[in-house]
XYZ file of C-alpha atoms in Angstrom:
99
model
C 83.198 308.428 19.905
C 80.546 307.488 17.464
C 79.734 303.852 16.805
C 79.194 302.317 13.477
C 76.944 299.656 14.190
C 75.676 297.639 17.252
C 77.737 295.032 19.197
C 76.799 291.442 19.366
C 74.754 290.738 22.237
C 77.327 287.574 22.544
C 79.523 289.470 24.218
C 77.903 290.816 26.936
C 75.998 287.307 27.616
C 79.738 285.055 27.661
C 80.525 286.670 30.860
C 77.026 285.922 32.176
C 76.743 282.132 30.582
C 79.398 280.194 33.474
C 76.994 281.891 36.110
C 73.610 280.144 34.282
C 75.565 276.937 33.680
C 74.963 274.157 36.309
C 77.831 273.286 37.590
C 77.708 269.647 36.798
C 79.531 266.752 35.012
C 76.829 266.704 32.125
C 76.924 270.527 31.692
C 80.765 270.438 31.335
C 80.450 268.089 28.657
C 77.804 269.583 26.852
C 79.946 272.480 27.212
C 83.401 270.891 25.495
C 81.434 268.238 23.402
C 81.178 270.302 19.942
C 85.150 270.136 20.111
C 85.639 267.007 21.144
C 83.697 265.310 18.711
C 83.620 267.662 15.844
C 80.608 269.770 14.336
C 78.980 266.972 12.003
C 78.730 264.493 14.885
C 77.632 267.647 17.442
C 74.635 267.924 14.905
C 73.568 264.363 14.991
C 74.351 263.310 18.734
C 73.932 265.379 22.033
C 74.914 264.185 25.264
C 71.514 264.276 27.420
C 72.664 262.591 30.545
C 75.235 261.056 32.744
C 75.156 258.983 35.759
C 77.703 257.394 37.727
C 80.368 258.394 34.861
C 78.055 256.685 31.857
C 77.376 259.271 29.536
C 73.974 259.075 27.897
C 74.120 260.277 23.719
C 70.953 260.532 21.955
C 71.364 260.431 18.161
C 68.966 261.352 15.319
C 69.174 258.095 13.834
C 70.150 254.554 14.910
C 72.766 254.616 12.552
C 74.645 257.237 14.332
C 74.106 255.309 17.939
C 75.971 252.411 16.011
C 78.656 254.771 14.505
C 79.201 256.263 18.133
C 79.645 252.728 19.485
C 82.528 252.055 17.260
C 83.612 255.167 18.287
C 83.228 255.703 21.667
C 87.258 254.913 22.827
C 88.590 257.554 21.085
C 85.682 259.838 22.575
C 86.100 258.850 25.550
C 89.572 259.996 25.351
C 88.985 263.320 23.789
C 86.265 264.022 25.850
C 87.952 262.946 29.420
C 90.919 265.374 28.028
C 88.577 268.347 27.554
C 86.852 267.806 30.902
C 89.144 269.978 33.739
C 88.706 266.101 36.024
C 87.787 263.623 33.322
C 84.677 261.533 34.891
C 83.162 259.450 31.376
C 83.595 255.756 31.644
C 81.363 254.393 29.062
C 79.078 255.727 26.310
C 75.529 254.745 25.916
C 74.280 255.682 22.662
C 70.702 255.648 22.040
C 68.632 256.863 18.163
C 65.407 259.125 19.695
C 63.604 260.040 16.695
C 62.570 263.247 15.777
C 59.665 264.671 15.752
């Protein structure tokens, strides 16, 4: 059987990616955070760290840090739904500027 065109290389690497993945709190919510969130606020805000279930965001711009403040019940809730045993307590949202 001839093939028309090459495969993504995504496929072969999504069987490979939960081996690479540490197997920690922060990685699982880096991992569900795009859908918990949504894309627009994925692009702005990553979570960077956690400790002792506060979850540290760092956003492009202080006004996104204030918007996730005023946020952060409900995504605390969508988040701890996504996570397989929940863990976030608290946000702590922080503008890092870029470049």
């Amino acid at each position: 059987m001839r093939r028309l065109g090459p495969r993504p290389i995504a496929l072969a690497l999504d069987g490979l990616r939960a081996d690479w993945e540490p197997d920690t709190l922060l990685a699982a919510v880096q991992r569900v955070w795009p859908g918990a969130v949504g894309e627009t606020i994925a692009a702005a805000a990553q979570p960077t760290a956690e400790r002792g279930g506060v979850l540290t965001v760092s956003c492009e711009a202080a006004v996104w840090a204030q918007e996730l403040d005023l946020m952060a019940p409900t995504i605390l809730e969508r988040l701890n739904q996504a996570l397989p045993k929940g863990g976030i307590e608290r946000l702590r949202c922080v503008a890092v500027p870029v470049g």
